[in-house]
Amino acid sequence: MAYKTILVHLYDDQRVHRVLEAVLPVARIFDARVIGLAVLPPVVIIPGGDGVGMAVAFDDNRETHRGTMRTLKHAFEVATHQSNTRAEWREKDASVRTVPGIVIEQGVAADLIVASQVSVDWREANLKEAPERLALESGRPVLLIPNAGDTRLPPKRVTIAWNGRREAARAVFDALPLLKMAEAVNVLTINSEGLATSKEHPSADICDTLERHGVKCTATQAEASNAKMGSEILRLAAAYGSDLLVMGCYGHSRFREFILGGASRDVLNQMTMPLLMSH
């Protein structure tokens, strides 16, 4: 198995180089086609002053982002040309839809979707990029590149957050192409309230399976409360020297409300290493 089609969502010209520097070495190894995707944000409708009068379409943000998209395209074309990577550039207009919805639509036929971690201080980015939606709804593995910290890929040391659930299993097998490249992989099981005992988490089984795939694997266990699980996963992954974290994305979507599990939310907000998530 290899990643042969990689969709990269690029939205912010301040983060485009971090994303490309992380993903292009991986694409070269797999001889993958990299699709760069920029999406024009939706039209913003402002209601009339009395709340019931004629609405006004606000387009200034779209006009500004058209300039950003030109910058993104230039950065993408320069980086892929210099790295001799097979590449394709796409631009889509969200119109009255959402940016994440367009990315999901474009990404369902990709082996891997790559995007940036959003800034918790930048509300617009959270609304427009929504990596939790990509992970929960696309059915594809999503590789998120952090805004701070090391982005070196392919990884040398990997931590897998393992609890024996479907989402964790999906993430592990979706990450296999990267796990096979690593020098060491740690399967981390964290016991907390609500999880009975470590014996109920078959980390030994998943390690045996990974070793049959040629992955050098060890298993470790730790204790943490549910409220601190995400922070503890990140702490232990950093202590292991990981340059990639693999975990399931836990949560669900309900109409326009996207509800993440606490550990998933905390990891998405606090991550300082690349994160591969699957749902």
C-alpha atoms as an extended CHARMM CRD file, in Angstrom:
* protein
*
       279  EXT
         1         1  MET       CA              0.0000000000        0.0000000000        0.0000000000  PROA      1               0.0000000000
         2         2  ALA       CA              1.1860000000        3.5070000000       -0.8090000000  PROA      2               0.0000000000
         3         3  TYR       CA             -0.2660000000        6.9810000000       -1.0400000000  PROA      3               0.0000000000
         4         4  LYS       CA             -0.5660000000        7.6360000000       -4.7660000000  PROA      4               0.0000000000
         5         5  THR       CA             -2.9880000000       10.5740000000       -4.7050000000  PROA      5               0.0000000000
         6         6  ILE       CA             -2.5350000000       13.2380000000       -2.0420000000  PROA      6               0.0000000000
         7         7  LEU       CA             -4.9530000000       16.1490000000       -1.7830000000  PROA      7               0.0000000000
         8         8  VAL       CA             -3.4880000000       19.1950000000       -0.0220000000  PROA      8               0.0000000000
         9         9  HSD       CA             -5.9080000000       21.8760000000        1.1470000000  PROA      9               0.0000000000
        10        10  LEU       CA             -4.1910000000       25.2580000000        1.1710000000  PROA      10              0.0000000000
        11        11  TYR       CA             -5.9990000000       28.2240000000        2.6710000000  PROA      11              0.0000000000
        12        12  ASP       CA             -3.5610000000       30.5250000000        4.4520000000  PROA      12              0.0000000000
        13        13  ASP       CA             -0.5390000000       31.9960000000        2.6840000000  PROA      13              0.0000000000
        14        14  GLN       CA              1.2870000000       32.2470000000        6.0380000000  PROA      14              0.0000000000
        15        15  ARG       CA              1.1990000000       28.4670000000        6.5170000000  PROA      15              0.0000000000
        16        16  VAL       CA              1.4910000000       27.1700000000        2.9650000000  PROA      16              0.0000000000
        17        17  HSD       CA              5.2570000000       26.5820000000        3.1170000000  PROA      17              0.0000000000
        18        18  ARG       CA              5.0620000000       24.5210000000        6.3400000000  PROA      18              0.0000000000
        19        19  VAL       CA              2.4520000000       22.2690000000        4.7650000000  PROA      19              0.0000000000
        20        20  LEU       CA              4.3470000000       21.7570000000        1.5220000000  PROA      20              0.0000000000
        21        21  GLU       CA              7.6970000000       21.2070000000        3.2440000000  PROA      21              0.0000000000
        22        22  ALA       CA              6.0730000000       18.4050000000        5.2450000000  PROA      22              0.0000000000
        23        23  VAL       CA              4.1030000000       16.6360000000        2.5280000000  PROA      23              0.0000000000
        24        24  LEU       CA              6.3040000000       16.8620000000       -0.5830000000  PROA      24              0.0000000000
        25        25  PRO       CA              9.0680000000       14.5470000000        0.7480000000  PROA      25              0.0000000000
        26        26  VAL       CA              6.3660000000       11.9390000000        1.4110000000  PROA      26              0.0000000000
        27        27  ALA       CA              4.9020000000       12.4170000000       -2.0590000000  PROA      27              0.0000000000
        28        28  ARG       CA              8.3180000000       11.9400000000       -3.6710000000  PROA      28              0.0000000000
        29        29  ILE       CA              8.9040000000        8.6730000000       -1.8340000000  PROA      29              0.0000000000
        30        30  PHE       CA              5.5670000000        7.2590000000       -3.0100000000  PROA      30              0.0000000000
        31        31  ASP       CA              5.7780000000        8.8480000000       -6.4600000000  PROA      31              0.0000000000
        32        32  ALA       CA              2.3790000000       10.3280000000       -5.6610000000  PROA      32              0.0000000000
        33        33  ARG       CA              0.3910000000       12.9200000000       -7.5440000000  PROA      33              0.0000000000
        34        34  VAL       CA             -0.1520000000       15.9310000000       -5.3070000000  PROA      34              0.0000000000
        35        35  ILE       CA             -3.3370000000       17.9080000000       -5.8740000000  PROA      35              0.0000000000
        36        36  GLY       CA             -3.2040000000       21.4010000000       -4.4500000000  PROA      36              0.0000000000
        37        37  LEU       CA             -6.6730000000       22.7050000000       -3.6360000000  PROA      37              0.0000000000
        38        38  ALA       CA             -7.6860000000       26.2760000000       -2.8460000000  PROA      38              0.0000000000
        39        39  VAL       CA            -11.3280000000       27.0950000000       -2.1580000000  PROA      39              0.0000000000
        40        40  LEU       CA            -12.8750000000       30.5420000000       -2.4740000000  PROA      40              0.0000000000
        41        41  PRO       CA            -14.8880000000       31.0830000000        0.7300000000  PROA      41              0.0000000000
        42        42  PRO       CA            -18.6740000000       31.3340000000        0.5800000000  PROA      42              0.0000000000
        43        43  VAL       CA            -20.6700000000       34.4800000000        0.0920000000  PROA      43              0.0000000000
        44        44  VAL       CA            -21.5480000000       36.1150000000        3.4140000000  PROA      44              0.0000000000
        45        45  ILE       CA            -25.1370000000       37.3110000000        3.6560000000  PROA      45              0.0000000000
        46        46  ILE       CA            -25.8070000000       40.2310000000        5.9940000000  PROA      46              0.0000000000
        47        47  PRO       CA            -29.4750000000       40.7020000000        6.9450000000  PROA      47              0.0000000000
        48        48  GLY       CA            -31.1330000000       44.0920000000        6.7570000000  PROA      48              0.0000000000
        49        49  GLY       CA            -30.8130000000       46.4730000000        9.6570000000  PROA      49              0.0000000000
        50        50  ASP       CA            -34.1530000000       45.4680000000       11.1400000000  PROA      50              0.0000000000
        51        51  GLY       CA            -33.3500000000       41.7880000000       10.7650000000  PROA      51              0.0000000000
        52        52  VAL       CA            -36.2100000000       41.2080000000        8.3790000000  PROA      52              0.0000000000
        53        53  GLY       CA            -35.4320000000       43.5820000000        5.5200000000  PROA      53              0.0000000000
        54        54  MET       CA            -33.4790000000       42.9680000000        2.3560000000  PROA      54              0.0000000000
        55        55  ALA       CA            -30.2310000000       41.0440000000        2.8660000000  PROA      55              0.0000000000
        56        56  VAL       CA            -26.9400000000       42.2690000000        1.4400000000  PROA      56              0.0000000000
        57        57  ALA       CA            -24.2700000000       39.9760000000        0.0060000000  PROA      57              0.0000000000
        58        58  PHE       CA            -20.8660000000       40.7960000000        1.4970000000  PROA      58              0.0000000000
        59        59  ASP       CA            -18.0930000000       39.9250000000       -0.9520000000  PROA      59              0.0000000000
        60        60  ASP       CA            -15.0160000000       41.7880000000        0.3340000000  PROA      60              0.0000000000
        61        61  ASN       CA            -13.6300000000       38.6750000000        2.0070000000  PROA      61              0.0000000000
        62        62  ARG       CA            -13.9250000000       36.7240000000       -1.2330000000  PROA      62              0.0000000000
        63        63  GLU       CA            -12.1400000000       39.4270000000       -3.1660000000  PROA      63              0.0000000000
        64        64  THR       CA             -9.3160000000       39.4540000000       -0.6270000000  PROA      64              0.0000000000
        65        65  HSD       CA             -9.0260000000       35.6770000000       -0.7680000000  PROA      65              0.0000000000
        66        66  ARG       CA             -8.7550000000       35.6960000000       -4.5580000000  PROA      66              0.0000000000
        67        67  GLY       CA             -5.4090000000       37.4290000000       -4.0700000000  PROA      67              0.0000000000
        68        68  THR       CA             -4.4460000000       34.8580000000       -1.4340000000  PROA      68              0.0000000000
        69        69  MET       CA             -5.2820000000       32.0520000000       -3.8570000000  PROA      69              0.0000000000
        70        70  ARG       CA             -2.8870000000       33.4840000000       -6.4370000000  PROA      70              0.0000000000
        71        71  THR       CA             -0.1490000000       33.4670000000       -3.7780000000  PROA      71              0.0000000000
        72        72  LEU       CA             -1.0060000000       29.8960000000       -2.8070000000  PROA      72              0.0000000000
        73        73  LYS       CA             -0.9040000000       28.7430000000       -6.4230000000  PROA      73              0.0000000000
        74        74  HSD       CA              2.4910000000       30.3360000000       -6.9860000000  PROA      74              0.0000000000
        75        75  ALA       CA              3.9460000000       28.7920000000       -3.8190000000  PROA      75              0.0000000000
        76        76  PHE       CA              2.5290000000       25.3760000000       -4.7670000000  PROA      76              0.0000000000
        77        77  GLU       CA              3.8480000000       25.4810000000       -8.3240000000  PROA      77              0.0000000000
        78        78  VAL       CA              7.3130000000       26.6150000000       -7.2590000000  PROA      78              0.0000000000
        79        79  ALA       CA              7.6040000000       23.9980000000       -4.4890000000  PROA      79              0.0000000000
        80        80  THR       CA              6.3660000000       21.0790000000       -6.5950000000  PROA      80              0.0000000000
        81        81  HSD       CA              8.5730000000       22.0790000000       -9.5340000000  PROA      81              0.0000000000
        82        82  GLN       CA             11.6810000000       22.3640000000       -7.3620000000  PROA      82              0.0000000000
        83        83  SER       CA             10.9770000000       18.9920000000       -5.7510000000  PROA      83              0.0000000000
        84        84  ASN       CA             10.1670000000       17.3480000000       -9.1010000000  PROA      84              0.0000000000
        85        85  THR       CA              6.7840000000       16.2400000000       -7.7870000000  PROA      85              0.0000000000
        86        86  ARG       CA              3.8810000000       15.3340000000      -10.0350000000  PROA      86              0.0000000000
        87        87  ALA       CA              1.3230000000       18.0000000000       -9.2990000000  PROA      87              0.0000000000
        88        88  GLU       CA             -2.0730000000       19.4280000000      -10.1900000000  PROA      88              0.0000000000
        89        89  TRP       CA             -3.6220000000       22.7180000000       -9.0600000000  PROA      89              0.0000000000
        90        90  ARG       CA             -7.3640000000       23.0870000000       -8.4600000000  PROA      90              0.0000000000
        91        91  GLU       CA             -9.4660000000       26.0990000000       -7.5060000000  PROA      91              0.0000000000
        92        92  LYS       CA            -13.0770000000       25.7720000000       -6.4040000000  PROA      92              0.0000000000
        93        93  ASP       CA            -15.7300000000       28.2790000000       -5.3720000000  PROA      93              0.0000000000
        94        94  ALA       CA            -17.7010000000       27.4480000000       -2.2290000000  PROA      94              0.0000000000
        95        95  SER       CA            -20.4170000000       29.9360000000       -3.2840000000  PROA      95              0.0000000000
        96        96  VAL       CA            -23.2260000000       29.2350000000       -0.8100000000  PROA      96              0.0000000000
        97        97  ARG       CA            -21.6470000000       26.0360000000        0.5150000000  PROA      97              0.0000000000
        98        98  THR       CA            -18.8250000000       25.5770000000        3.0480000000  PROA      98              0.0000000000
        99        99  VAL       CA            -15.0920000000       25.3460000000        2.4470000000  PROA      99              0.0000000000
       100       100  PRO       CA            -14.7400000000       22.0250000000        4.3450000000  PROA      100             0.0000000000
       101       101  GLY       CA            -17.6450000000       20.6130000000        2.3340000000  PROA      101             0.0000000000
       102       102  ILE       CA            -15.8050000000       21.3370000000       -0.9190000000  PROA      102             0.0000000000
       103       103  VAL       CA            -12.5540000000       19.8550000000        0.4330000000  PROA      103             0.0000000000
       104       104  ILE       CA            -14.3870000000       16.6890000000        1.4830000000  PROA      104             0.0000000000
       105       105  GLU       CA            -16.0230000000       16.4300000000       -1.9480000000  PROA      105             0.0000000000
       106       106  GLN       CA            -12.6480000000       16.7790000000       -3.6590000000  PROA      106             0.0000000000
       107       107  GLY       CA            -10.8740000000       14.4740000000       -1.2150000000  PROA      107             0.0000000000
       108       108  VAL       CA            -13.0270000000       11.3500000000       -1.2530000000  PROA      108             0.0000000000
       109       109  ALA       CA            -11.0150000000        9.9000000000       -4.1570000000  PROA      109             0.0000000000
       110       110  ALA       CA             -7.6290000000       10.6710000000       -2.5990000000  PROA      110             0.0000000000
       111       111  ASP       CA             -5.4660000000        8.2640000000       -0.6210000000  PROA      111             0.0000000000
       112       112  LEU       CA             -4.6420000000       11.0130000000        1.8510000000  PROA      112             0.0000000000
       113       113  ILE       CA             -5.9380000000       14.5090000000        2.6660000000  PROA      113             0.0000000000
       114       114  VAL       CA             -3.4290000000       17.0070000000        4.0560000000  PROA      114             0.0000000000
       115       115  ALA       CA             -4.3660000000       20.2560000000        5.7850000000  PROA      115             0.0000000000
       116       116  SER       CA             -3.1310000000       22.7170000000        8.3850000000  PROA      116             0.0000000000
       117       117  GLN       CA             -3.9050000000       22.7460000000       12.0540000000  PROA      117             0.0000000000
       118       118  VAL       CA             -6.0690000000       25.7990000000       12.5810000000  PROA      118             0.0000000000
       119       119  SER       CA             -5.2060000000       28.5680000000       14.9840000000  PROA      119             0.0000000000
       120       120  VAL       CA             -7.4010000000       28.5840000000       18.0800000000  PROA      120             0.0000000000
       121       121  ASP       CA             -7.0250000000       32.3720000000       18.0610000000  PROA      121             0.0000000000
       122       122  TRP       CA             -8.2100000000       32.8040000000       14.4710000000  PROA      122             0.0000000000
       123       123  ARG       CA            -11.9550000000       32.2660000000       14.3830000000  PROA      123             0.0000000000
       124       124  GLU       CA            -12.2150000000       32.6310000000       10.6120000000  PROA      124             0.0000000000
       125       125  ALA       CA             -9.7280000000       29.8260000000       10.0630000000  PROA      125             0.0000000000
       126       126  ASN       CA            -11.6530000000       27.5660000000       12.4100000000  PROA      126             0.0000000000
       127       127  LEU       CA            -14.8260000000       28.2230000000       10.4480000000  PROA      127             0.0000000000
       128       128  LYS       CA            -13.2660000000       27.9160000000        7.0040000000  PROA      128             0.0000000000
       129       129  GLU       CA            -10.8410000000       25.0240000000        7.5120000000  PROA      129             0.0000000000
       130       130  ALA       CA            -12.4760000000       22.8020000000       10.1880000000  PROA      130             0.0000000000
       131       131  PRO       CA            -10.0540000000       19.8400000000       10.1220000000  PROA      131             0.0000000000
       132       132  GLU       CA            -12.3720000000       17.9260000000       12.4390000000  PROA      132             0.0000000000
       133       133  ARG       CA            -14.9390000000       17.8980000000        9.6260000000  PROA      133             0.0000000000
       134       134  LEU       CA            -12.3800000000       16.5190000000        7.1910000000  PROA      134             0.0000000000
       135       135  ALA       CA            -11.5460000000       13.6990000000        9.5880000000  PROA      135             0.0000000000
       136       136  LEU       CA            -15.1310000000       12.9240000000       10.5930000000  PROA      136             0.0000000000
       137       137  GLU       CA            -16.8250000000       13.1260000000        7.2100000000  PROA      137             0.0000000000
       138       138  SER       CA            -14.3980000000       12.3830000000        4.3880000000  PROA      138             0.0000000000
       139       139  GLY       CA            -13.8480000000        8.6840000000        5.0390000000  PROA      139             0.0000000000
       140       140  ARG       CA            -10.1800000000        9.3180000000        4.2390000000  PROA      140             0.0000000000
       141       141  PRO       CA             -7.1250000000        9.6090000000        6.4960000000  PROA      141             0.0000000000
       142       142  VAL       CA             -6.3140000000       13.2350000000        7.2600000000  PROA      142             0.0000000000
       143       143  LEU       CA             -2.7570000000       14.3910000000        7.9160000000  PROA      143             0.0000000000
       144       144  LEU       CA             -2.6580000000       17.6780000000        9.8090000000  PROA      144             0.0000000000
       145       145  ILE       CA              0.4600000000       19.8410000000        9.8700000000  PROA      145             0.0000000000
       146       146  PRO       CA              0.9910000000       21.8160000000       13.0940000000  PROA      146             0.0000000000
       147       147  ASN       CA              1.4250000000       25.5780000000       13.1890000000  PROA      147             0.0000000000
       148       148  ALA       CA              4.3550000000       25.1990000000       15.5930000000  PROA      148             0.0000000000
       149       149  GLY       CA              6.9660000000       22.5410000000       16.2260000000  PROA      149             0.0000000000
       150       150  ASP       CA              8.7800000000       20.1060000000       13.9640000000  PROA      150             0.0000000000
       151       151  THR       CA              7.0980000000       19.0100000000       10.7350000000  PROA      151             0.0000000000
       152       152  ARG       CA              9.7480000000       16.5190000000        9.5840000000  PROA      152             0.0000000000
       153       153  LEU       CA              8.2820000000       13.7610000000        7.4360000000  PROA      153             0.0000000000
       154       154  PRO       CA              8.5180000000       10.9000000000        6.6920000000  PROA      154             0.0000000000
       155       155  PRO       CA              8.6680000000       10.0750000000       10.3880000000  PROA      155             0.0000000000
       156       156  LYS       CA             11.4520000000        8.3500000000       12.2580000000  PROA      156             0.0000000000
       157       157  ARG       CA              9.5440000000        7.7740000000       15.5000000000  PROA      157             0.0000000000
       158       158  VAL       CA              5.7630000000        7.4180000000       15.7300000000  PROA      158             0.0000000000
       159       159  THR       CA              3.3110000000        7.2280000000       18.5970000000  PROA      159             0.0000000000
       160       160  ILE       CA             -0.0310000000        5.4830000000       18.0600000000  PROA      160             0.0000000000
       161       161  ALA       CA             -2.7910000000        6.3820000000       20.5150000000  PROA      161             0.0000000000
       162       162  TRP       CA             -4.5090000000        2.9940000000       20.8480000000  PROA      162             0.0000000000
       163       163  ASN       CA             -7.7270000000        2.0120000000       22.6150000000  PROA      163             0.0000000000
       164       164  GLY       CA             -8.9050000000       -0.9200000000       20.5240000000  PROA      164             0.0000000000
       165       165  ARG       CA            -11.8160000000        0.9940000000       18.9880000000  PROA      165             0.0000000000
       166       166  ARG       CA            -12.8060000000        1.2070000000       15.3280000000  PROA      166             0.0000000000
       167       167  GLU       CA            -11.4560000000        4.7220000000       14.8610000000  PROA      167             0.0000000000
       168       168  ALA       CA             -8.0310000000        3.7710000000       16.2280000000  PROA      168             0.0000000000
       169       169  ALA       CA             -7.8900000000        0.6900000000       14.0000000000  PROA      169             0.0000000000
       170       170  ARG       CA             -8.7660000000        2.7640000000       10.9310000000  PROA      170             0.0000000000
       171       171  ALA       CA             -6.0360000000        5.2690000000       11.7780000000  PROA      171             0.0000000000
       172       172  VAL       CA             -3.3840000000        2.5830000000       12.2640000000  PROA      172             0.0000000000
       173       173  PHE       CA             -4.0190000000        0.8480000000        8.9560000000  PROA      173             0.0000000000
       174       174  ASP       CA             -4.4440000000        4.1580000000        7.1220000000  PROA      174             0.0000000000
       175       175  ALA       CA             -1.0210000000        5.1540000000        8.4810000000  PROA      175             0.0000000000
       176       176  LEU       CA              0.7310000000        1.9240000000        7.4640000000  PROA      176             0.0000000000
       177       177  PRO       CA              2.6990000000        3.4680000000        4.5710000000  PROA      177             0.0000000000
       178       178  LEU       CA              4.2560000000        5.9420000000        7.0140000000  PROA      178             0.0000000000
       179       179  LEU       CA              4.6370000000        3.4290000000        9.8480000000  PROA      179             0.0000000000
       180       180  LYS       CA              6.7190000000        1.1680000000        7.6000000000  PROA      180             0.0000000000
       181       181  MET       CA              9.2070000000        4.0060000000        7.1200000000  PROA      181             0.0000000000
       182       182  ALA       CA              9.6540000000        4.6790000000       10.8250000000  PROA      182             0.0000000000
       183       183  GLU       CA             12.6060000000        3.4420000000       12.8430000000  PROA      183             0.0000000000
       184       184  ALA       CA             10.4190000000        2.8850000000       15.9070000000  PROA      184             0.0000000000
       185       185  VAL       CA              6.6840000000        2.8670000000       16.6560000000  PROA      185             0.0000000000
       186       186  ASN       CA              5.1650000000        3.0560000000       20.1320000000  PROA      186             0.0000000000
       187       187  VAL       CA              1.5950000000        1.8410000000       20.6570000000  PROA      187             0.0000000000
       188       188  LEU       CA              0.3690000000        3.8610000000       23.6130000000  PROA      188             0.0000000000
       189       189  THR       CA             -2.6630000000        2.7710000000       25.6260000000  PROA      189             0.0000000000
       190       190  ILE       CA             -3.9670000000        5.1500000000       28.2840000000  PROA      190             0.0000000000
       191       191  ASN       CA             -6.2440000000        3.8060000000       30.9860000000  PROA      191             0.0000000000
       192       192  SER       CA             -8.7840000000        6.2140000000       32.4150000000  PROA      192             0.0000000000
       193       193  GLU       CA            -12.1210000000        6.2250000000       34.1270000000  PROA      193             0.0000000000
       194       194  GLY       CA            -14.6410000000        4.6520000000       31.8090000000  PROA      194             0.0000000000
       195       195  LEU       CA            -12.0560000000        2.2090000000       30.4460000000  PROA      195             0.0000000000
       196       196  ALA       CA            -12.0150000000       -0.9860000000       32.4360000000  PROA      196             0.0000000000
       197       197  THR       CA             -8.4930000000       -2.3640000000       32.4580000000  PROA      197             0.0000000000
       198       198  SER       CA             -5.5620000000       -2.4490000000       30.0850000000  PROA      198             0.0000000000
       199       199  LYS       CA             -6.3070000000       -6.1230000000       29.4400000000  PROA      199             0.0000000000
       200       200  GLU       CA             -9.3520000000       -5.0530000000       27.4320000000  PROA      200             0.0000000000
       201       201  HSD       CA             -7.1700000000       -3.1200000000       24.9960000000  PROA      201             0.0000000000
       202       202  PRO       CA             -5.4320000000       -5.5560000000       22.6160000000  PROA      202             0.0000000000
       203       203  SER       CA             -2.2500000000       -3.5520000000       22.1080000000  PROA      203             0.0000000000
       204       204  ALA       CA             -0.2910000000       -6.7900000000       21.9370000000  PROA      204             0.0000000000
       205       205  ASP       CA             -2.4530000000       -7.9600000000       19.0320000000  PROA      205             0.0000000000
       206       206  ILE       CA             -2.0220000000       -4.7630000000       17.0500000000  PROA      206             0.0000000000
       207       207  CYS       CA              1.7300000000       -4.8330000000       17.6840000000  PROA      207             0.0000000000
       208       208  ASP       CA              1.9150000000       -8.4010000000       16.4040000000  PROA      208             0.0000000000
       209       209  THR       CA             -0.0030000000       -7.3740000000       13.2830000000  PROA      209             0.0000000000
       210       210  LEU       CA              2.2160000000       -4.3640000000       12.6680000000  PROA      210             0.0000000000
       211       211  GLU       CA              5.3480000000       -6.4560000000       13.0640000000  PROA      211             0.0000000000
       212       212  ARG       CA              4.0790000000       -8.7910000000       10.3500000000  PROA      212             0.0000000000
       213       213  HSD       CA              4.0320000000       -5.7090000000        8.1380000000  PROA      213             0.0000000000
       214       214  GLY       CA              7.6560000000       -5.0240000000        9.0180000000  PROA      214             0.0000000000
       215       215  VAL       CA              6.9150000000       -2.2780000000       11.5620000000  PROA      215             0.0000000000
       216       216  LYS       CA              9.2230000000       -2.1520000000       14.5890000000  PROA      216             0.0000000000
       217       217  CYS       CA              6.6990000000       -1.8840000000       17.3720000000  PROA      217             0.0000000000
       218       218  THR       CA              6.5800000000       -1.6260000000       21.1740000000  PROA      218             0.0000000000
       219       219  ALA       CA              3.6120000000       -1.2170000000       23.5170000000  PROA      219             0.0000000000
       220       220  THR       CA              3.3780000000        1.0810000000       26.5350000000  PROA      220             0.0000000000
       221       221  GLN       CA              0.6440000000        1.9940000000       28.9890000000  PROA      221             0.0000000000
       222       222  ALA       CA             -0.1240000000        5.0640000000       31.0680000000  PROA      222             0.0000000000
       223       223  GLU       CA             -2.8110000000        6.4420000000       33.3490000000  PROA      223             0.0000000000
       224       224  ALA       CA             -4.7300000000        9.6880000000       32.8770000000  PROA      224             0.0000000000
       225       225  SER       CA             -8.1580000000       11.0930000000       33.6030000000  PROA      225             0.0000000000
       226       226  ASN       CA            -10.5560000000       11.5690000000       30.7080000000  PROA      226             0.0000000000
       227       227  ALA       CA            -10.1850000000       15.3310000000       31.0490000000  PROA      227             0.0000000000
       228       228  LYS       CA             -6.4040000000       15.1500000000       30.6320000000  PROA      228             0.0000000000
       229       229  MET       CA             -6.1350000000       12.3150000000       28.1390000000  PROA      229             0.0000000000
       230       230  GLY       CA             -5.3970000000       14.4670000000       25.0920000000  PROA      230             0.0000000000
       231       231  SER       CA             -2.6910000000       16.4310000000       26.8880000000  PROA      231             0.0000000000
       232       232  GLU       CA             -1.1410000000       13.2190000000       28.2220000000  PROA      232             0.0000000000
       233       233  ILE       CA             -1.0710000000       11.6470000000       24.7530000000  PROA      233             0.0000000000
       234       234  LEU       CA              0.8150000000       14.6710000000       23.4350000000  PROA      234             0.0000000000
       235       235  ARG       CA              3.1830000000       14.7390000000       26.4060000000  PROA      235             0.0000000000
       236       236  LEU       CA              4.0900000000       11.0800000000       26.0930000000  PROA      236             0.0000000000
       237       237  ALA       CA              4.4140000000       11.2990000000       22.3160000000  PROA      237             0.0000000000
       238       238  ALA       CA              6.8520000000       14.1860000000       22.7160000000  PROA      238             0.0000000000
       239       239  ALA       CA              8.7680000000       12.3130000000       25.4250000000  PROA      239             0.0000000000
       240       240  TYR       CA              9.1240000000        9.3840000000       23.0220000000  PROA      240             0.0000000000
       241       241  GLY       CA             10.6380000000       11.7490000000       20.4650000000  PROA      241             0.0000000000
       242       242  SER       CA              7.7800000000       11.2510000000       18.0350000000  PROA      242             0.0000000000
       243       243  ASP       CA              7.5930000000       13.1980000000       14.8150000000  PROA      243             0.0000000000
       244       244  LEU       CA              4.1430000000       11.7720000000       14.0060000000  PROA      244             0.0000000000
       245       245  LEU       CA              1.1000000000       10.9920000000       16.1350000000  PROA      245             0.0000000000
       246       246  VAL       CA             -1.5290000000        8.5510000000       14.8480000000  PROA      246             0.0000000000
       247       247  MET       CA             -4.9600000000        8.3780000000       16.4710000000  PROA      247             0.0000000000
       248       248  GLY       CA             -8.6300000000        7.9350000000       15.7690000000  PROA      248             0.0000000000
       249       249  CYS       CA            -10.8370000000       10.9900000000       15.5320000000  PROA      249             0.0000000000
       250       250  TYR       CA            -13.7020000000       10.5860000000       17.9660000000  PROA      250             0.0000000000
       251       251  GLY       CA            -16.9200000000       12.5150000000       17.5820000000  PROA      251             0.0000000000
       252       252  HSD       CA            -19.9020000000       12.9230000000       15.3140000000  PROA      252             0.0000000000
       253       253  SER       CA            -21.6570000000       15.5050000000       13.2070000000  PROA      253             0.0000000000
       254       254  ARG       CA            -25.2180000000       16.6130000000       13.8430000000  PROA      254             0.0000000000
       255       255  PHE       CA            -26.6700000000       19.0000000000       11.2980000000  PROA      255             0.0000000000
       256       256  ARG       CA            -24.1830000000       21.9050000000       11.3910000000  PROA      256             0.0000000000
       257       257  GLU       CA            -22.8140000000       21.0820000000       14.8340000000  PROA      257             0.0000000000
       258       258  PHE       CA            -19.6500000000       19.0390000000       14.9720000000  PROA      258             0.0000000000
       259       259  ILE       CA            -19.0100000000       17.4600000000       18.3320000000  PROA      259             0.0000000000
       260       260  LEU       CA            -15.5320000000       16.1480000000       19.0640000000  PROA      260             0.0000000000
       261       261  GLY       CA            -14.4720000000       13.9050000000       21.8780000000  PROA      261             0.0000000000
       262       262  GLY       CA            -12.3850000000       15.6630000000       24.5130000000  PROA      262             0.0000000000
       263       263  ALA       CA             -9.0960000000       13.9480000000       23.6500000000  PROA      263             0.0000000000
       264       264  SER       CA             -9.5190000000       14.6200000000       19.9290000000  PROA      264             0.0000000000
       265       265  ARG       CA            -10.3380000000       18.2710000000       20.5750000000  PROA      265             0.0000000000
       266       266  ASP       CA             -7.3800000000       18.7930000000       22.8950000000  PROA      266             0.0000000000
       267       267  VAL       CA             -4.9190000000       17.1230000000       20.5340000000  PROA      267             0.0000000000
       268       268  LEU       CA             -6.1610000000       19.1810000000       17.5850000000  PROA      268             0.0000000000
       269       269  ASN       CA             -5.7630000000       22.3840000000       19.5890000000  PROA      269             0.0000000000
       270       270  GLN       CA             -2.4130000000       21.6210000000       21.2560000000  PROA      270             0.0000000000
       271       271  MET       CA             -0.5280000000       19.5190000000       18.6840000000  PROA      271             0.0000000000
       272       272  THR       CA              3.0760000000       20.4150000000       17.8790000000  PROA      272             0.0000000000
       273       273  MET       CA              3.8220000000       17.4270000000       15.6100000000  PROA      273             0.0000000000
       274       274  PRO       CA              2.0970000000       16.1130000000       12.4780000000  PROA      274             0.0000000000
       275       275  LEU       CA             -1.0670000000       14.2190000000       13.2870000000  PROA      275             0.0000000000
       276       276  LEU       CA             -2.7250000000       11.5100000000       11.2040000000  PROA      276             0.0000000000
       277       277  MET       CA             -6.3940000000       10.9940000000       12.1100000000  PROA      277             0.0000000000
       278       278  SER       CA             -9.1000000000        8.6930000000       10.7870000000  PROA      278             0.0000000000
       279       279  HSD       CA            -12.7260000000        8.1630000000       11.6970000000  PROA      279             0.0000000000
